[in-house]
Amino acid sequence: MNIDLKRQIYSLKEVSKLFICNENLVKKNEILKAQVIDLNFT
């Protein structure tokens, strides 16, 4: 396997890790927003 290909595969792995991280943050943000809305209604 040549070095460029290895580098591309590595960066793809990093990107997918970041994407998963971002998805989790978005979910947490949605949950927090829902909690804030609940607090405003009580």
PDB file with one MODEL, atoms N, CA, C and O in Angstrom:
MODEL        1
ATOM      1  N   MET A   1       0.857  -1.200   0.000  1.00  0.00           N
ATOM      2  CA  MET A   1       0.000   0.000   0.000  1.00  0.00           C
ATOM      3  C   MET A   1       0.888   1.243   0.000  1.00  0.00           C
ATOM      4  O   MET A   1       1.820   1.344   0.797  1.00  0.00           O
ATOM      5  N   ASN A   2       0.602   2.174  -0.883  1.00  0.00           N
ATOM      6  CA  ASN A   2       1.446   3.366  -0.905  1.00  0.00           C
ATOM      7  C   ASN A   2       1.057   4.348   0.192  1.00  0.00           C
ATOM      8  O   ASN A   2      -0.032   4.272   0.760  1.00  0.00           O
ATOM      9  N   ILE A   3       1.964   5.265   0.475  1.00  0.00           N
ATOM     10  CA  ILE A   3       1.812   6.173   1.616  1.00  0.00           C
ATOM     11  C   ILE A   3       0.620   7.111   1.448  1.00  0.00           C
ATOM     12  O   ILE A   3      -0.100   7.374   2.412  1.00  0.00           O
ATOM     13  N   ASP A   4       0.405   7.615   0.236  1.00  0.00           N
ATOM     14  CA  ASP A   4      -0.724   8.531   0.003  1.00  0.00           C
ATOM     15  C   ASP A   4      -2.060   7.871   0.326  1.00  0.00           C
ATOM     16  O   ASP A   4      -2.938   8.485   0.933  1.00  0.00           O
ATOM     17  N   LEU A   5      -2.201   6.623  -0.083  1.00  0.00           N
ATOM     18  CA  LEU A   5      -3.440   5.888   0.166  1.00  0.00           C
ATOM     19  C   LEU A   5      -3.648   5.683   1.663  1.00  0.00           C
ATOM     20  O   LEU A   5      -4.757   5.837   2.175  1.00  0.00           O
ATOM     21  N   LYS A   6      -2.566   5.334   2.356  1.00  0.00           N
ATOM     22  CA  LYS A   6      -2.634   5.174   3.814  1.00  0.00           C
ATOM     23  C   LYS A   6      -3.094   6.465   4.463  1.00  0.00           C
ATOM     24  O   LYS A   6      -3.930   6.455   5.367  1.00  0.00           O
ATOM     25  N   ARG A   7      -2.547   7.567   4.000  1.00  0.00           N
ATOM     26  CA  ARG A   7      -2.878   8.878   4.558  1.00  0.00           C
ATOM     27  C   ARG A   7      -4.351   9.199   4.320  1.00  0.00           C
ATOM     28  O   ARG A   7      -5.027   9.726   5.204  1.00  0.00           O
ATOM     29  N   GLN A   8      -4.841   8.884   3.135  1.00  0.00           N
ATOM     30  CA  GLN A   8      -6.248   9.146   2.811  1.00  0.00           C
ATOM     31  C   GLN A   8      -7.180   8.308   3.679  1.00  0.00           C
ATOM     32  O   GLN A   8      -8.199   8.799   4.164  1.00  0.00           O
ATOM     33  N   ILE A   9      -6.825   7.051   3.867  1.00  0.00           N
ATOM     34  CA  ILE A   9      -7.642   6.167   4.705  1.00  0.00           C
ATOM     35  C   ILE A   9      -7.641   6.681   6.134  1.00  0.00           C
ATOM     36  O   ILE A   9      -8.682   6.691   6.791  1.00  0.00           O
ATOM     37  N   TYR A  10      -6.481   7.107   6.620  1.00  0.00           N
ATOM     38  CA  TYR A  10      -6.383   7.646   7.976  1.00  0.00           C
ATOM     39  C   TYR A  10      -7.260   8.881   8.125  1.00  0.00           C
ATOM     40  O   TYR A  10      -7.991   9.009   9.107  1.00  0.00           O
ATOM     41  N   SER A  11      -7.193   9.782   7.163  1.00  0.00           N
ATOM     42  CA  SER A  11      -7.986  11.006   7.276  1.00  0.00           C
ATOM     43  C   SER A  11      -9.481  10.712   7.168  1.00  0.00           C
ATOM     44  O   SER A  11     -10.292  11.404   7.784  1.00  0.00           O
ATOM     45  N   LEU A  12      -9.849   9.704   6.400  1.00  0.00           N
ATOM     46  CA  LEU A  12     -11.259   9.294   6.343  1.00  0.00           C
ATOM     47  C   LEU A  12     -11.739   8.798   7.698  1.00  0.00           C
ATOM     48  O   LEU A  12     -12.855   9.098   8.123  1.00  0.00           O
ATOM     49  N   LYS A  13     -10.877   8.032   8.375  1.00  0.00           N
ATOM     50  CA  LYS A  13     -11.218   7.543   9.717  1.00  0.00           C
ATOM     51  C   LYS A  13     -11.404   8.712  10.665  1.00  0.00           C
ATOM     52  O   LYS A  13     -12.343   8.727  11.461  1.00  0.00           O
ATOM     53  N   GLU A  14     -10.519   9.688  10.585  1.00  0.00           N
ATOM     54  CA  GLU A  14     -10.605  10.866  11.447  1.00  0.00           C
ATOM     55  C   GLU A  14     -11.898  11.634  11.181  1.00  0.00           C
ATOM     56  O   GLU A  14     -12.580  12.064  12.111  1.00  0.00           O
ATOM     57  N   VAL A  15     -12.221  11.798   9.908  1.00  0.00           N
ATOM     58  CA  VAL A  15     -13.438  12.522   9.527  1.00  0.00           C
ATOM     59  C   VAL A  15     -14.671  11.805  10.065  1.00  0.00           C
ATOM     60  O   VAL A  15     -15.589  12.447  10.576  1.00  0.00           O
ATOM     61  N   SER A  16     -14.697  10.482   9.953  1.00  0.00           N
ATOM     62  CA  SER A  16     -15.866   9.751  10.444  1.00  0.00           C
ATOM     63  C   SER A  16     -15.970   9.846  11.961  1.00  0.00           C
ATOM     64  O   SER A  16     -17.073   9.903  12.504  1.00  0.00           O
ATOM     65  N   LYS A  17     -14.822   9.863  12.655  1.00  0.00           N
ATOM     66  CA  LYS A  17     -14.836  10.055  14.114  1.00  0.00           C
ATOM     67  C   LYS A  17     -15.427  11.414  14.456  1.00  0.00           C
ATOM     68  O   LYS A  17     -16.264  11.531  15.350  1.00  0.00           O
ATOM     69  N   LEU A  18     -14.986  12.436  13.738  1.00  0.00           N
ATOM     70  CA  LEU A  18     -15.485  13.790  13.983  1.00  0.00           C
ATOM     71  C   LEU A  18     -16.974  13.876  13.682  1.00  0.00           C
ATOM     72  O   LEU A  18     -17.722  14.553  14.387  1.00  0.00           O
ATOM     73  N   PHE A  19     -17.397  13.184  12.627  1.00  0.00           N
ATOM     74  CA  PHE A  19     -18.805  13.200  12.241  1.00  0.00           C
ATOM     75  C   PHE A  19     -19.672  12.584  13.337  1.00  0.00           C
ATOM     76  O   PHE A  19     -20.723  13.120  13.689  1.00  0.00           O
ATOM     77  N   ILE A  20     -19.213  11.449  13.871  1.00  0.00           N
ATOM     78  CA  ILE A  20     -19.943  10.774  14.955  1.00  0.00           C
ATOM     79  C   ILE A  20     -19.991  11.672  16.186  1.00  0.00           C
ATOM     80  O   ILE A  20     -21.026  11.791  16.840  1.00  0.00           O
ATOM     81  N   CYS A  21     -18.862  12.299  16.492  1.00  0.00           N
ATOM     82  CA  CYS A  21     -18.775  13.237  17.615  1.00  0.00           C
ATOM     83  C   CYS A  21     -19.796  14.357  17.447  1.00  0.00           C
ATOM     84  O   CYS A  21     -20.515  14.703  18.385  1.00  0.00           O
ATOM     85  N   ASN A  22     -19.851  14.912  16.255  1.00  0.00           N
ATOM     86  CA  ASN A  22     -20.759  16.002  15.945  1.00  0.00           C
ATOM     87  C   ASN A  22     -22.215  15.561  16.089  1.00  0.00           C
ATOM     88  O   ASN A  22     -23.036  16.289  16.647  1.00  0.00           O
ATOM     89  N   GLU A  23     -22.531  14.375  15.587  1.00  0.00           N
ATOM     90  CA  GLU A  23     -23.890  13.834  15.713  1.00  0.00           C
ATOM     91  C   GLU A  23     -24.302  13.741  17.181  1.00  0.00           C
ATOM     92  O   GLU A  23     -25.421  14.100  17.547  1.00  0.00           O
ATOM     93  N   ASN A  24     -23.379  13.254  18.016  1.00  0.00           N
ATOM     94  CA  ASN A  24     -23.661  13.124  19.450  1.00  0.00           C
ATOM     95  C   ASN A  24     -23.897  14.485  20.085  1.00  0.00           C
ATOM     96  O   ASN A  24     -24.780  14.637  20.928  1.00  0.00           O
ATOM     97  N   LEU A  25     -23.105  15.477  19.680  1.00  0.00           N
ATOM     98  CA  LEU A  25     -23.276  16.827  20.212  1.00  0.00           C
ATOM     99  C   LEU A  25     -24.617  17.410  19.799  1.00  0.00           C
ATOM    100  O   LEU A  25     -25.276  18.081  20.594  1.00  0.00           O
ATOM    101  N   VAL A  26     -25.021  17.160  18.569  1.00  0.00           N
ATOM    102  CA  VAL A  26     -26.314  17.652  18.078  1.00  0.00           C
ATOM    103  C   VAL A  26     -27.447  17.043  18.903  1.00  0.00           C
ATOM    104  O   VAL A  26     -28.383  17.739  19.295  1.00  0.00           O
ATOM    105  N   LYS A  27     -27.353  15.737  19.164  1.00  0.00           N
ATOM    106  CA  LYS A  27     -28.379  15.064  19.974  1.00  0.00           C
ATOM    107  C   LYS A  27     -28.436  15.656  21.376  1.00  0.00           C
ATOM    108  O   LYS A  27     -29.518  15.928  21.897  1.00  0.00           O
ATOM    109  N   LYS A  28     -27.262  15.855  21.989  1.00  0.00           N
ATOM    110  CA  LYS A  28     -27.210  16.430  23.337  1.00  0.00           C
ATOM    111  C   LYS A  28     -27.816  17.822  23.350  1.00  0.00           C
ATOM    112  O   LYS A  28     -28.533  18.191  24.280  1.00  0.00           O
ATOM    113  N   ASN A  29     -27.521  18.588  22.312  1.00  0.00           N
ATOM    114  CA  ASN A  29     -28.044  19.944  22.184  1.00  0.00           C
ATOM    115  C   ASN A  29     -29.567  19.930  22.095  1.00  0.00           C
ATOM    116  O   ASN A  29     -30.236  20.747  22.727  1.00  0.00           O
ATOM    117  N   GLU A  30     -30.115  19.001  21.312  1.00  0.00           N
ATOM    118  CA  GLU A  30     -31.573  18.867  21.189  1.00  0.00           C
ATOM    119  C   GLU A  30     -32.203  18.526  22.536  1.00  0.00           C
ATOM    120  O   GLU A  30     -33.245  19.072  22.899  1.00  0.00           O
ATOM    121  N   ILE A  31     -31.563  17.621  23.271  1.00  0.00           N
ATOM    122  CA  ILE A  31     -32.072  17.229  24.597  1.00  0.00           C
ATOM    123  C   ILE A  31     -32.059  18.435  25.534  1.00  0.00           C
ATOM    124  O   ILE A  31     -33.022  18.670  26.264  1.00  0.00           O
ATOM    125  N   LEU A  32     -30.970  19.194  25.510  1.00  0.00           N
ATOM    126  CA  LEU A  32     -30.871  20.386  26.362  1.00  0.00           C
ATOM    127  C   LEU A  32     -31.942  21.407  26.007  1.00  0.00           C
ATOM    128  O   LEU A  32     -32.559  22.001  26.892  1.00  0.00           O
ATOM    129  N   LYS A  33     -32.162  21.609  24.714  1.00  0.00           N
ATOM    130  CA  LYS A  33     -33.204  22.549  24.270  1.00  0.00           C
ATOM    131  C   LYS A  33     -34.566  22.116  24.794  1.00  0.00           C
ATOM    132  O   LYS A  33     -35.346  22.938  25.275  1.00  0.00           O
ATOM    133  N   ALA A  34     -34.847  20.821  24.699  1.00  0.00           N
ATOM    134  CA  ALA A  34     -36.123  20.281  25.180  1.00  0.00           C
ATOM    135  C   ALA A  34     -36.268  20.506  26.681  1.00  0.00           C
ATOM    136  O   ALA A  34     -37.352  20.835  27.162  1.00  0.00           O
ATOM    137  N   GLN A  35     -35.180  20.330  27.417  1.00  0.00           N
ATOM    138  CA  GLN A  35     -35.210  20.543  28.868  1.00  0.00           C
ATOM    139  C   GLN A  35     -35.468  22.010  29.191  1.00  0.00           C
ATOM    140  O   GLN A  35     -36.214  22.324  30.118  1.00  0.00           O
ATOM    141  N   VAL A  36     -34.860  22.892  28.437  1.00  0.00           N
ATOM    142  CA  VAL A  36     -35.058  24.331  28.652  1.00  0.00           C
ATOM    143  C   VAL A  36     -36.514  24.703  28.378  1.00  0.00           C
ATOM    144  O   VAL A  36     -37.110  25.474  29.130  1.00  0.00           O
ATOM    145  N   ILE A  37     -37.085  24.160  27.310  1.00  0.00           N
ATOM    146  CA  ILE A  37     -38.495  24.417  26.979  1.00  0.00           C
ATOM    147  C   ILE A  37     -39.387  23.919  28.115  1.00  0.00           C
ATOM    148  O   ILE A  37     -40.328  24.603  28.516  1.00  0.00           O
ATOM    149  N   ASP A  38     -39.088  22.724  28.632  1.00  0.00           N
ATOM    150  CA  ASP A  38     -39.845  22.178  29.773  1.00  0.00           C
ATOM    151  C   ASP A  38     -39.791  23.127  30.964  1.00  0.00           C
ATOM    152  O   ASP A  38     -40.807  23.375  31.613  1.00  0.00           O
ATOM    153  N   LEU A  39     -38.607  23.655  31.247  1.00  0.00           N
ATOM    154  CA  LEU A  39     -38.444  24.577  32.379  1.00  0.00           C
ATOM    155  C   LEU A  39     -39.256  25.847  32.176  1.00  0.00           C
ATOM    156  O   LEU A  39     -39.821  26.390  33.125  1.00  0.00           O
ATOM    157  N   ASN A  40     -39.313  26.314  30.939  1.00  0.00           N
ATOM    158  CA  ASN A  40     -40.057  27.537  30.648  1.00  0.00           C
ATOM    159  C   ASN A  40     -41.557  27.355  30.818  1.00  0.00           C
ATOM    160  O   ASN A  40     -42.271  28.309  31.131  1.00  0.00           O
ATOM    161  N   PHE A  41     -42.037  26.135  30.613  1.00  0.00           N
ATOM    162  CA  PHE A  41     -43.474  25.886  30.713  1.00  0.00           C
ATOM    163  C   PHE A  41     -43.944  25.596  32.131  1.00  0.00           C
ATOM    164  O   PHE A  41     -45.141  25.648  32.416  1.00  0.00           O
ATOM    165  N   THR A  42     -42.983  25.283  33.038  1.00  0.00           N
ATOM    166  CA  THR A  42     -43.407  24.946  34.407  1.00  0.00           C
ATOM    167  C   THR A  42     -43.439  26.179  35.288  1.00  0.00           C
ATOM    168  O   THR A  42     -43.772  26.085  36.469  1.00  0.00           O
TER     169      THR A  42
ENDMDL
END
